[in-house]
Coordinates of C-alpha atoms in Angstrom, one line a residue:
M1 CA -1.1 -9.5 -1.4
T2 CA -4.6 -11.0 -1.0
Q3 CA -5.9 -12.0 -4.3
P4 CA -9.2 -10.0 -5.3
D5 CA -12.3 -11.3 -6.6
Q6 CA -14.3 -10.5 -9.8
G7 CA -16.0 -7.1 -9.2
D8 CA -13.8 -6.1 -6.2
I9 CA -12.9 -2.3 -6.1
I10 CA -9.8 -1.8 -3.9
D11 CA -8.1 1.6 -3.3
G12 CA -10.2 2.8 -6.5
V13 CA -8.8 0.0 -8.8
H14 CA -11.5 -2.3 -10.3
Y15 CA -10.7 -6.0 -10.5
H16 CA -12.0 -8.5 -13.2
Q17 CA -11.4 -12.0 -13.7
H18 CA -11.9 -13.9 -17.1
D19 CA -10.3 -17.1 -18.4
I20 CA -9.3 -15.5 -21.6
V21 CA -8.4 -11.7 -21.8
I22 CA -7.9 -10.4 -25.4
V23 CA -6.2 -7.1 -25.9
G24 CA -7.5 -5.6 -29.1
A25 CA -10.9 -5.6 -30.8
G26 CA -10.0 -5.8 -34.6
G27 CA -10.1 -8.6 -36.8
A28 CA -7.5 -10.9 -35.0
G29 CA -9.1 -10.2 -31.6
M30 CA -12.6 -10.6 -32.4
R31 CA -11.8 -13.7 -34.5
A32 CA -10.0 -15.2 -31.3
A33 CA -13.1 -14.1 -29.2
I34 CA -15.5 -16.0 -31.5
E35 CA -13.5 -19.3 -30.9
A36 CA -13.0 -18.5 -27.1
G37 CA -16.3 -17.1 -26.1
P38 CA -18.5 -20.3 -26.3
S39 CA -16.0 -22.3 -24.2
A40 CA -14.5 -19.9 -21.6
S41 CA -15.4 -16.5 -19.9
T42 CA -13.8 -14.1 -22.3
A43 CA -13.1 -10.3 -22.2
V44 CA -12.1 -8.0 -25.1
I45 CA -10.5 -5.0 -24.2
S46 CA -10.2 -2.1 -26.8
K47 CA -9.0 1.3 -26.9
L48 CA -11.7 2.0 -29.6
Y49 CA -15.2 0.9 -30.2
P50 CA -14.6 -2.5 -32.1
T51 CA -16.1 -1.4 -35.4
R52 CA -13.7 1.5 -35.5
S53 CA -10.7 -0.8 -35.6
H54 CA -8.3 -0.4 -38.3
T55 CA -9.1 -3.9 -39.9
G56 CA -12.2 -1.9 -41.3
A57 CA -9.7 0.2 -43.4
A58 CA -8.7 -2.9 -45.4
Q59 CA -10.1 -2.7 -48.9
G60 CA -9.0 -5.3 -51.5
G61 CA -9.6 -8.8 -50.5
M62 CA -8.7 -12.0 -48.6
A63 CA -6.7 -14.5 -50.4
A64 CA -7.8 -18.3 -50.5
A65 CA -7.1 -20.8 -53.3
L66 CA -10.9 -21.6 -53.8
A67 CA -10.5 -22.0 -57.5
N68 CA -14.0 -20.5 -58.0
V69 CA -12.9 -18.5 -61.2
E70 CA -9.8 -20.3 -62.5
E71 CA -7.5 -23.2 -61.4
D72 CA -5.6 -22.7 -58.2
N73 CA -4.4 -24.6 -55.2
W74 CA -2.8 -23.9 -51.8
E75 CA 0.7 -25.1 -52.7
W76 CA 0.9 -22.1 -55.3
H77 CA -0.4 -19.7 -52.6
T78 CA 2.3 -21.2 -50.4
Y79 CA 5.1 -20.6 -53.0
D80 CA 3.8 -16.9 -53.6
T81 CA 3.8 -16.1 -50.0
V82 CA 7.4 -17.5 -49.5
K83 CA 8.7 -15.9 -52.7
G84 CA 6.8 -12.6 -52.0
G85 CA 8.4 -12.5 -48.6
D86 CA 12.0 -12.7 -50.3
Y87 CA 12.2 -16.2 -48.7
L88 CA 12.4 -14.9 -45.1
V89 CA 9.0 -16.5 -44.5
D90 CA 8.9 -19.5 -42.3
Q91 CA 7.6 -22.1 -44.7
D92 CA 5.8 -24.2 -42.2
A93 CA 3.7 -21.1 -41.2
A94 CA 3.0 -20.2 -44.9
E95 CA 1.7 -23.8 -45.4
I96 CA -0.7 -23.4 -42.5
L97 CA -1.8 -19.9 -43.8
A98 CA -2.6 -21.3 -47.4
K99 CA -4.2 -24.5 -46.3
E100 CA -6.4 -23.0 -43.7
A101 CA -7.4 -20.0 -45.9
I102 CA -10.1 -22.1 -47.6
D103 CA -11.9 -22.8 -44.4
A104 CA -11.3 -19.3 -43.1
V105 CA -13.3 -17.9 -46.1
I106 CA -16.0 -20.4 -45.6
D107 CA -16.2 -19.7 -41.9
L108 CA -16.8 -15.9 -42.7
E109 CA -19.5 -16.8 -45.5
N110 CA -21.2 -18.9 -42.8
M111 CA -21.2 -16.0 -40.5
G112 CA -22.9 -13.9 -43.1
L113 CA -20.1 -11.9 -44.8
P114 CA -21.5 -10.6 -48.1
F115 CA -18.8 -11.5 -50.6
N116 CA -19.1 -10.4 -54.2
R117 CA -20.5 -13.4 -56.3
T118 CA -19.8 -14.9 -59.8
P119 CA -22.9 -15.3 -62.0
E120 CA -23.2 -19.0 -60.7
G121 CA -23.4 -17.7 -57.1
R122 CA -19.9 -18.6 -56.0
I123 CA -17.5 -16.3 -54.1
D124 CA -16.0 -14.1 -56.6
Q125 CA -12.2 -13.8 -56.8
R126 CA -9.8 -11.4 -58.5
R127 CA -6.3 -10.8 -59.0
F128 CA -3.8 -9.3 -56.6
G129 CA -0.1 -8.5 -56.7
G130 CA 2.3 -11.3 -56.2
H131 CA -0.5 -14.2 -56.6
T132 CA 0.3 -16.5 -59.2
R133 CA -0.5 -19.8 -60.8
E134 CA 1.9 -22.7 -61.5
H135 CA 4.7 -21.2 -59.2
G136 CA 5.1 -17.7 -60.9
K137 CA 3.9 -18.3 -64.6
A138 CA 1.0 -15.8 -64.7
P139 CA -1.4 -14.0 -62.4
V140 CA -4.2 -15.9 -60.7
R141 CA -7.7 -14.7 -59.4
R142 CA -7.2 -15.5 -55.6
A143 CA -8.5 -12.6 -53.7
C144 CA -12.0 -13.2 -52.3
Y145 CA -13.6 -9.7 -51.9
A146 CA -16.7 -7.5 -51.0
A147 CA -16.3 -4.6 -53.5
D148 CA -13.2 -2.5 -52.0
R149 CA -14.5 -2.8 -48.5
T150 CA -13.6 -6.2 -47.5
G151 CA -12.0 -5.2 -44.3
H152 CA -15.1 -3.3 -43.2
M153 CA -17.3 -6.3 -44.0
I154 CA -15.1 -8.6 -42.0
L155 CA -15.0 -6.3 -39.0
Q156 CA -18.9 -6.0 -39.0
T157 CA -19.4 -9.6 -39.5
L158 CA -17.1 -10.6 -36.7
Y159 CA -18.5 -8.1 -34.3
Q160 CA -22.1 -9.2 -34.9
N161 CA -20.9 -12.9 -34.2
C162 CA -19.3 -11.8 -31.1
V163 CA -22.5 -10.1 -29.9
K164 CA -24.2 -13.4 -30.7
H165 CA -21.9 -15.3 -28.6
G166 CA -22.2 -12.8 -25.5
I167 CA -18.5 -11.6 -25.5
N168 CA -17.7 -9.1 -22.8
F169 CA -16.3 -6.0 -24.5
F170 CA -14.5 -3.3 -22.5
N171 CA -14.6 -0.4 -24.9
E172 CA -12.3 2.9 -24.7
F173 CA -10.1 1.1 -22.2
Y174 CA -6.3 1.6 -22.9
V175 CA -4.2 -1.4 -21.8
L176 CA -0.9 -0.1 -20.5
D177 CA 0.8 -2.9 -18.6
L178 CA 1.2 -6.7 -18.8
L179 CA 1.4 -8.1 -15.3
M180 CA 3.9 -11.0 -14.9
S181 CA 4.4 -13.2 -11.8
E182 CA 7.0 -16.1 -11.4
V183 CA 5.3 -19.5 -10.9
D184 CA 7.7 -22.6 -10.4
G185 CA 10.7 -20.4 -11.6
I186 CA 8.9 -19.2 -14.8
E187 CA 7.5 -15.6 -15.5
R188 CA 3.9 -16.4 -16.6
P189 CA 1.3 -13.7 -17.3
A190 CA -1.3 -12.9 -14.6
G191 CA -3.2 -10.1 -16.3
V192 CA -3.2 -6.7 -17.8
V193 CA -4.0 -3.1 -16.3
A194 CA -6.2 -0.8 -18.4
Y195 CA -7.0 2.8 -18.2
E196 CA -10.7 3.6 -18.5
L197 CA -11.0 6.7 -20.7
A198 CA -14.4 7.9 -19.5
T199 CA -13.4 7.9 -15.8
G200 CA -9.7 7.8 -15.5
D201 CA -10.0 4.8 -13.4
L202 CA -7.6 1.8 -13.5
H203 CA -8.8 -1.7 -14.0
V204 CA -7.0 -5.0 -13.4
F205 CA -8.0 -7.8 -15.7
Q206 CA -6.9 -11.2 -14.4
G207 CA -6.7 -14.0 -17.0
K208 CA -5.4 -17.5 -17.3
S209 CA -4.6 -16.8 -21.0
I210 CA -3.9 -13.3 -22.4
I211 CA -4.0 -12.6 -26.1
F212 CA -2.4 -9.4 -27.6
A213 CA -4.2 -8.6 -30.9
T214 CA -3.3 -4.8 -31.0
G215 CA -2.4 -4.1 -34.6
G216 CA 0.5 -2.3 -36.0
F217 CA 2.5 1.0 -35.3
G218 CA 2.6 2.7 -38.7
K219 CA 2.2 6.2 -36.8
I220 CA 6.0 6.2 -36.4
F221 CA 6.0 7.5 -40.0
K222 CA 4.3 10.7 -41.1
T223 CA 3.1 9.3 -44.4
T224 CA 1.1 6.4 -43.6
S225 CA -2.2 4.5 -44.5
N226 CA -2.5 3.7 -40.7
A227 CA -5.1 5.2 -38.3
H228 CA -4.1 7.6 -35.7
T229 CA -4.7 5.0 -33.0
L230 CA -1.9 2.7 -34.4
T231 CA 0.8 3.6 -32.0
G232 CA 2.0 0.1 -31.2
D233 CA 0.9 0.0 -27.7
G234 CA 0.7 -3.9 -27.4
V235 CA 4.0 -4.4 -29.0
G236 CA 5.7 -1.5 -26.8
I237 CA 4.2 -3.2 -23.6
V238 CA 5.6 -6.5 -24.5
W239 CA 9.0 -5.0 -25.3
R240 CA 9.1 -3.1 -22.0
K241 CA 8.6 -6.5 -20.3
G242 CA 12.1 -7.6 -21.7
L243 CA 10.4 -10.0 -24.3
P244 CA 11.9 -10.0 -27.8
L245 CA 10.6 -8.5 -30.9
E246 CA 11.2 -10.1 -34.4
D247 CA 12.1 -8.6 -37.8
M248 CA 11.2 -5.0 -36.9
E249 CA 13.4 -3.6 -39.6
F250 CA 10.8 -4.9 -42.3
F251 CA 8.0 -2.4 -42.7
Q252 CA 6.0 -2.5 -45.9
F253 CA 5.4 0.8 -48.1
H254 CA 2.2 0.3 -49.9
P255 CA 2.7 1.5 -53.6
T256 CA -0.4 3.5 -54.0
G257 CA -1.2 6.1 -51.2
L258 CA -2.8 9.3 -52.4
A259 CA 0.1 11.7 -53.0
G260 CA 0.8 13.9 -50.0
L261 CA -1.7 12.2 -47.9
G262 CA -1.0 8.5 -47.6
I263 CA -4.6 7.5 -47.8
L264 CA -4.7 4.1 -49.4
L265 CA -5.9 3.2 -52.8
S266 CA -6.2 -0.5 -52.7
E267 CA -4.3 -3.0 -54.9
A268 CA -7.7 -4.0 -56.0
A269 CA -7.5 -1.3 -58.4
R270 CA -4.5 -3.0 -60.2
G271 CA -6.2 -6.3 -59.7
E272 CA -9.1 -4.9 -61.8
G273 CA -6.8 -3.5 -64.5
A274 CA -5.4 -0.1 -63.3
I275 CA -2.0 0.8 -64.6
L276 CA 0.9 2.7 -63.1
R277 CA 2.2 5.5 -65.3
N278 CA 5.0 7.9 -65.1
A279 CA 4.9 11.7 -66.2
D280 CA 5.5 10.6 -69.8
G281 CA 2.5 8.3 -69.8
E282 CA 4.6 5.2 -69.8
R283 CA 3.6 2.0 -68.1
F284 CA 6.9 1.6 -66.3
M285 CA 6.3 -1.6 -64.4
E286 CA 6.9 -3.4 -67.8
R287 CA 10.6 -2.6 -67.3
Y288 CA 10.7 -3.8 -63.7
A289 CA 8.6 -6.9 -63.7
P290 CA 7.8 -7.9 -67.4
T291 CA 5.7 -10.9 -66.5
I292 CA 3.2 -9.6 -64.0
K293 CA 3.9 -5.9 -64.4
D294 CA 1.7 -3.7 -62.1
L295 CA 0.7 -6.9 -60.0
A296 CA 4.3 -7.4 -58.7
P297 CA 4.6 -7.6 -54.9
R298 CA 4.5 -4.4 -53.0
D299 CA 8.0 -4.0 -52.2
I300 CA 9.1 -4.2 -56.0
V301 CA 6.4 -1.8 -56.9
A302 CA 7.1 0.7 -54.4
R303 CA 10.9 0.7 -55.2
S304 CA 10.1 1.0 -58.9
M305 CA 7.8 4.1 -58.2
A306 CA 10.5 5.7 -56.2
T307 CA 13.1 4.9 -58.7
E308 CA 11.0 6.6 -61.5
I309 CA 10.8 9.7 -59.2
R310 CA 14.5 9.7 -58.5
E311 CA 15.4 9.5 -62.2
G312 CA 13.3 12.5 -63.1
R313 CA 10.1 10.7 -64.5
G314 CA 7.8 11.8 -61.7
A315 CA 4.7 13.9 -62.3
G316 CA 3.4 17.1 -61.0
P317 CA 5.0 20.5 -60.3
Y318 CA 7.7 18.9 -58.1
K319 CA 7.8 15.7 -60.0
D320 CA 7.3 13.8 -56.8
Y321 CA 4.7 11.2 -57.5
V322 CA 3.4 8.8 -60.3
Y323 CA -0.1 8.1 -61.6
L324 CA -2.6 5.3 -61.1
D325 CA -4.7 5.1 -64.2
I326 CA -8.2 3.5 -64.5
T327 CA -9.5 5.8 -67.1
H328 CA -9.6 2.8 -69.5
L329 CA -12.1 0.8 -67.3
E330 CA -15.7 0.9 -67.9
P331 CA -17.5 3.3 -65.3
A332 CA -19.9 0.5 -64.4
V333 CA -16.9 -1.7 -63.3
I334 CA -15.5 1.0 -61.4
D335 CA -18.6 1.7 -59.5
A336 CA -19.4 -1.9 -58.8
K337 CA -15.9 -3.0 -57.7
L338 CA -14.0 0.1 -56.6
P339 CA -16.4 2.6 -55.1
D340 CA -14.3 3.7 -52.2
I341 CA -11.2 4.1 -54.2
T342 CA -12.8 6.3 -56.6
E343 CA -14.5 8.4 -53.8
F344 CA -11.3 8.9 -52.0
A345 CA -9.6 10.4 -55.1
R346 CA -12.6 12.9 -55.6
T347 CA -12.8 13.9 -52.0
Y348 CA -9.3 14.3 -51.1
L349 CA -7.5 15.2 -54.3
G350 CA -10.4 16.5 -56.4
V351 CA -9.5 14.2 -59.2
E352 CA -12.1 12.3 -61.2
P353 CA -10.9 8.9 -61.8
Y354 CA -13.3 8.3 -64.8
T355 CA -11.2 10.7 -67.0
E356 CA -8.1 11.6 -65.0
P357 CA -5.1 9.6 -63.5
V358 CA -4.8 9.6 -59.7
P359 CA -1.4 11.0 -58.2
V360 CA 0.0 8.3 -55.9
L361 CA 3.2 7.6 -53.9
P362 CA 4.4 4.7 -51.3
T363 CA 2.9 5.1 -48.0
A364 CA 3.9 3.3 -44.7
H365 CA 1.4 0.5 -44.4
Y366 CA 2.2 -2.7 -42.5
A367 CA 4.6 -4.1 -40.1
M368 CA 6.0 -7.5 -40.9
G369 CA 7.7 -7.6 -37.6
G370 CA 6.4 -7.7 -34.2
I371 CA 6.0 -10.1 -31.2
P372 CA 7.4 -13.5 -32.1
T373 CA 5.0 -16.5 -32.0
T374 CA 4.9 -20.1 -32.7
N375 CA 2.3 -21.4 -35.2
N376 CA -0.1 -21.8 -32.6
A377 CA 0.2 -18.0 -31.6
E378 CA 2.1 -18.8 -28.5
V379 CA 4.5 -15.9 -27.8
L380 CA 8.3 -16.7 -27.6
R381 CA 10.7 -15.5 -24.9
S382 CA 13.6 -16.9 -27.0
N383 CA 14.2 -18.7 -30.2
T384 CA 12.7 -21.7 -28.7
E385 CA 11.0 -21.2 -25.4
T386 CA 7.6 -19.9 -25.1
V387 CA 5.8 -17.9 -22.4
P388 CA 2.9 -20.1 -21.0
G389 CA -0.5 -18.5 -21.2
L390 CA 0.7 -15.6 -23.5
F391 CA -0.5 -15.5 -27.1
A392 CA -0.5 -12.9 -30.0
A393 CA -2.1 -12.6 -33.5
G394 CA -2.6 -10.2 -36.3
E395 CA -0.2 -7.4 -37.2
C396 CA 1.2 -7.1 -33.8
A397 CA 2.5 -10.7 -34.0
C398 CA 5.3 -12.1 -36.2
V399 CA 4.7 -15.8 -37.0
S400 CA 6.6 -15.2 -39.5
V401 CA 4.3 -15.8 -42.2
H402 CA 5.1 -12.6 -44.3
G403 CA 8.8 -12.7 -44.0
S404 CA 10.3 -9.4 -45.2
N405 CA 7.5 -8.3 -47.6
R406 CA 3.7 -9.2 -47.0
L407 CA 1.6 -10.2 -50.1
G408 CA -1.7 -8.2 -50.4
T409 CA -4.8 -9.9 -49.0
N410 CA -2.6 -12.1 -46.7
S411 CA -3.1 -9.6 -43.8
L412 CA -7.0 -10.2 -43.6
L413 CA -6.2 -13.9 -44.1
D414 CA -3.4 -13.8 -41.2
I415 CA -6.0 -12.2 -38.7
N416 CA -8.6 -15.0 -39.3
V417 CA -6.3 -17.9 -39.5
F418 CA -4.1 -17.2 -36.6
G419 CA -6.6 -15.3 -34.8
K420 CA -8.7 -18.5 -34.8
R421 CA -5.6 -20.5 -33.7
A422 CA -4.9 -18.0 -30.8
G423 CA -8.4 -18.4 -29.5
N424 CA -8.5 -22.2 -29.7
N425 CA -5.0 -22.6 -28.0
A426 CA -5.8 -19.9 -25.4
V427 CA -8.9 -22.0 -24.5
A428 CA -6.9 -25.3 -24.4
Y429 CA -4.4 -23.6 -22.0
A430 CA -6.9 -22.0 -19.8
K431 CA -8.8 -25.3 -19.2
T432 CA -5.9 -26.9 -17.4
A433 CA -4.2 -23.8 -16.0
D434 CA -4.5 -22.3 -12.5
W435 CA -4.8 -18.6 -11.8
V436 CA -1.3 -16.9 -11.8
P437 CA -1.3 -14.7 -8.6
L438 CA -1.2 -11.0 -9.3
P439 CA 2.1 -9.1 -8.1
E440 CA 1.9 -6.9 -5.1
D441 CA 0.3 -3.5 -6.0
P442 CA -0.4 -4.4 -9.6
T443 CA -1.2 -0.9 -10.7
A444 CA 2.0 0.7 -9.4
G445 CA 3.9 0.8 -12.7
V446 CA 0.9 2.4 -14.6
R447 CA 0.3 4.9 -11.7
R448 CA 4.0 6.1 -12.0
L449 CA 3.8 6.3 -15.7
L450 CA 0.6 8.4 -15.7
D451 CA 1.5 10.5 -12.7
H452 CA 4.9 11.2 -14.4
V453 CA 3.5 12.2 -17.6
R454 CA 0.5 14.1 -16.1
G455 CA 2.7 16.0 -13.4
G456 CA 5.3 17.1 -16.0
D457 CA 5.7 20.8 -16.1
G458 CA 8.4 20.9 -18.8
S459 CA 8.2 23.1 -22.1
E460 CA 8.1 20.3 -24.6
R461 CA 4.9 19.5 -26.6
I462 CA 3.8 16.1 -27.6
A463 CA 2.8 17.0 -31.0
V464 CA 6.0 18.7 -31.9
I465 CA 8.1 15.6 -30.8
R466 CA 5.7 13.4 -32.7
R467 CA 6.0 15.3 -35.8
E468 CA 9.7 15.4 -35.7
L469 CA 9.9 11.7 -35.2
Q470 CA 7.6 11.0 -38.1
E471 CA 9.3 13.3 -40.5
A472 CA 12.8 11.8 -39.7
M473 CA 11.3 8.3 -40.2
D474 CA 9.9 9.3 -43.6
R475 CA 13.0 10.9 -44.6
N476 CA 15.6 8.3 -43.5
A477 CA 14.0 5.0 -43.0
Q478 CA 11.4 4.7 -45.8
V479 CA 11.7 3.0 -49.1
F480 CA 15.4 3.4 -49.5
R481 CA 17.7 3.3 -46.6
T482 CA 21.6 3.7 -45.8
D483 CA 23.7 3.5 -42.7
E484 CA 24.2 7.1 -42.9
S485 CA 20.3 7.9 -43.0
L486 CA 19.6 5.2 -40.2
R487 CA 22.2 6.6 -38.1
E488 CA 20.8 10.1 -38.5
V489 CA 17.4 9.2 -37.5
G490 CA 18.6 6.9 -34.6
D491 CA 20.6 9.8 -33.1
L492 CA 17.6 12.1 -33.4
I493 CA 15.4 9.4 -31.5
K494 CA 18.0 9.6 -28.7
T495 CA 17.5 13.4 -28.6
L496 CA 13.6 13.1 -28.9
R497 CA 13.8 10.7 -25.9
D498 CA 15.6 13.3 -23.7
R499 CA 13.1 15.9 -24.7
Y500 CA 10.0 13.4 -24.0
R501 CA 11.1 13.5 -20.3
N502 CA 10.4 17.2 -20.4
V503 CA 6.9 17.1 -21.8
Q504 CA 3.8 18.9 -20.6
V505 CA 0.4 17.6 -20.7
Q506 CA -1.9 20.5 -20.7
D507 CA -5.1 18.5 -19.5
K508 CA -4.6 17.6 -15.9
G509 CA -7.9 15.9 -15.5
K510 CA -9.0 12.3 -15.4
R511 CA -12.1 12.0 -17.7
F512 CA -11.5 11.6 -21.5
N513 CA -8.0 12.9 -21.0
T514 CA -6.7 12.1 -24.6
D515 CA -3.9 14.6 -24.2
L516 CA -2.5 12.3 -21.4
L517 CA -2.8 9.2 -23.6
E518 CA -1.3 10.8 -26.6
A519 CA 1.7 11.4 -24.4
V520 CA 1.8 7.6 -23.4
E521 CA 1.4 6.5 -27.0
L522 CA 4.3 8.9 -28.1
G523 CA 6.5 6.8 -25.6
F524 CA 5.6 3.7 -27.4
L525 CA 6.3 5.2 -30.8
L526 CA 9.7 6.2 -29.7
D527 CA 10.6 2.8 -28.3
L528 CA 9.3 1.1 -31.6
A529 CA 10.9 3.5 -33.9
E530 CA 14.3 3.0 -32.2
V531 CA 14.0 -0.8 -32.5
V532 CA 13.0 -0.7 -36.1
V533 CA 16.2 1.6 -37.0
Y534 CA 18.6 -0.3 -34.7
S535 CA 17.4 -3.7 -36.4
A536 CA 17.8 -2.0 -39.8
R537 CA 21.3 -0.7 -39.2
N538 CA 22.3 -4.2 -38.4
R539 CA 20.8 -6.0 -41.3
K540 CA 23.5 -5.3 -43.8
E541 CA 21.6 -6.6 -47.0
S542 CA 18.7 -5.7 -49.0
R543 CA 15.7 -8.0 -48.6
G544 CA 12.0 -7.5 -49.3
A545 CA 10.8 -4.1 -47.9
H546 CA 14.2 -3.4 -46.4
M547 CA 16.3 -1.8 -49.3
R548 CA 19.9 -0.8 -48.3
E549 CA 21.5 1.2 -50.9
D550 CA 24.8 0.6 -49.3
Y551 CA 24.2 -3.2 -49.3
P552 CA 22.1 -3.7 -52.5
K553 CA 22.4 -7.4 -52.7
R554 CA 20.5 -10.1 -50.6
D555 CA 22.9 -12.0 -48.5
D556 CA 21.5 -15.4 -48.1
K557 CA 24.8 -17.0 -46.7
N558 CA 24.9 -14.6 -43.6
L559 CA 21.4 -13.2 -43.3
M560 CA 18.8 -15.6 -44.2
V561 CA 17.8 -15.4 -40.4
H562 CA 15.1 -13.6 -38.4
T563 CA 16.3 -10.6 -36.4
M564 CA 15.5 -10.9 -32.7
A565 CA 15.8 -7.7 -30.5
Y566 CA 15.9 -7.7 -26.9
L567 CA 15.6 -4.8 -24.3
T568 CA 18.5 -5.4 -21.9
G569 CA 18.4 -2.1 -19.8
D570 CA 16.2 0.8 -19.2
A571 CA 15.0 2.3 -22.4
E572 CA 14.5 5.6 -20.7
S573 CA 17.9 6.3 -19.4
A574 CA 20.4 4.4 -21.8
E575 CA 21.8 4.7 -25.1
A576 CA 20.6 2.4 -27.8
D577 CA 23.8 0.5 -28.1
D578 CA 23.6 -0.2 -24.3
H579 CA 20.0 -1.2 -24.0
I580 CA 19.2 -3.1 -27.3
K581 CA 20.8 -6.6 -28.0
L582 CA 20.3 -8.5 -31.3
D583 CA 20.3 -12.1 -31.8
W584 CA 19.3 -14.3 -34.8
K585 CA 16.6 -17.1 -35.4
P586 CA 16.7 -19.6 -38.2
V587 CA 14.3 -19.5 -40.9
V588 CA 12.2 -22.6 -41.3
V589 CA 12.7 -23.9 -44.8
T590 CA 10.6 -26.9 -46.0
N591 CA 10.2 -27.0 -49.8
Y592 CA 11.5 -23.7 -51.3
Q593 CA 15.1 -22.8 -51.4
P594 CA 16.0 -19.1 -52.0
T595 CA 16.2 -18.1 -55.5
E596 CA 16.4 -14.8 -57.6
R597 CA 13.1 -13.2 -57.4
K598 CA 11.9 -12.6 -61.1
Y599 CA 8.3 -11.4 -61.8

């Protein structure tokens, strides 16, 4: 085809050209944009307005060994990250995360982020689960924070700085395809195709470097802290292009979601001294993690809570939750450092945290797995080979810096450290790269997808299929798993995929057709849930957030490796065993050999 220029409209399709095209306007996407914008023409495409991105829901803090409050150093932070991830962490990536954490916090401070302060005026720090001094001897104050609204403050600060740099934002544009073209025998990204919500028009964004920063996919579960928009679009697009996904079986369940709702109460509460109690009022974490108790890593706390409930010590009329108790804390401390947490408890459960314990239950929170990348945020097409010009950062990516269980506060750190690296490396690549030609009829695939969904006249409803998927994932693939439970949900996903081909979208229009886009998002959810379940069935061990009751031990001899899943056929028309192939990638070990995790 004749290559269009910036601003062309051909057959109703709008064409754009930017050196750097960033998909996603959360923390990782905007941090990348701040690095890229001053040096190259940069476009940020987002299905939301940037300040509504899910980074804004992060509450507790961002880890960095500043040692402002007590002795600390980056090596202890590295050790905690590796041990917390149950030794599936690539240790060279963890070293980068911990070393560059200090500059990442100072960068945000210089951008204007209003961190809480010590009386001396330094950035204040508090305790968080799994963070210790002297390689596990005692908890340490490492989390830099802005009350319990740290993510919100980071998001606002990054957006203001993007505006200052004149970044081009395309808000309420849904990216639905990654365009690839062969150059010198190698498949390279040429751009992306986006659907404009306001008009229903299609837009092609041609870029020399493409960065995916689209967040997680927690909506495969019913009980989740994730926003409704976290449907894994970016991860699903990459998957459908035949590129691998890494460690998808590892999904973190945050211990303290509001019971029955999943709305998150930050680990900051336990950092300030909150205590988990069972129906008898017992501080049960003393039995499971006698050294750091309620500040153990999230996988350990979540399993401990689930065990208490299973063994009959749960609270409430159905004995199906435990309590988070902050009644012993001074109201002034609660108001100053935990205002959102207390407001959530009052608003959604009618509980007064000053005087009553708050009912909590583990909730699906964070995907450790995703698009595999190098430490420079370059996307991998195999264990060692990268895709030139394609980058990923944030929750959609797997560096792997979180291994099989992410430590609290390391996600806000991850988006800043690796978002920055993605931006810098994307610019370096774009400076010497030529434009990759767009394929013939670049919007053909998206048109087929939308026409198929919009034109369907079947009897199935999107909401019904989505609810059945989410309930089955909660029931069979949550804190505890077995081969039987995973097989059950895997079989259901095949059935739901058949039913998905028979969905009907009631809104046939073009403008603001959220019904249409929810149907497309459901397709991504089905794809990713299937990869999660298939990868989990094939990891016959328990490690981090992946707890197999039929394989309760960690198997370092055979499974100290990353899972690499590949789509080998058409996901829409094949059985899982036919279209998903698994491979393994070695874990990078530098200083810390696997040992038993004791807290």
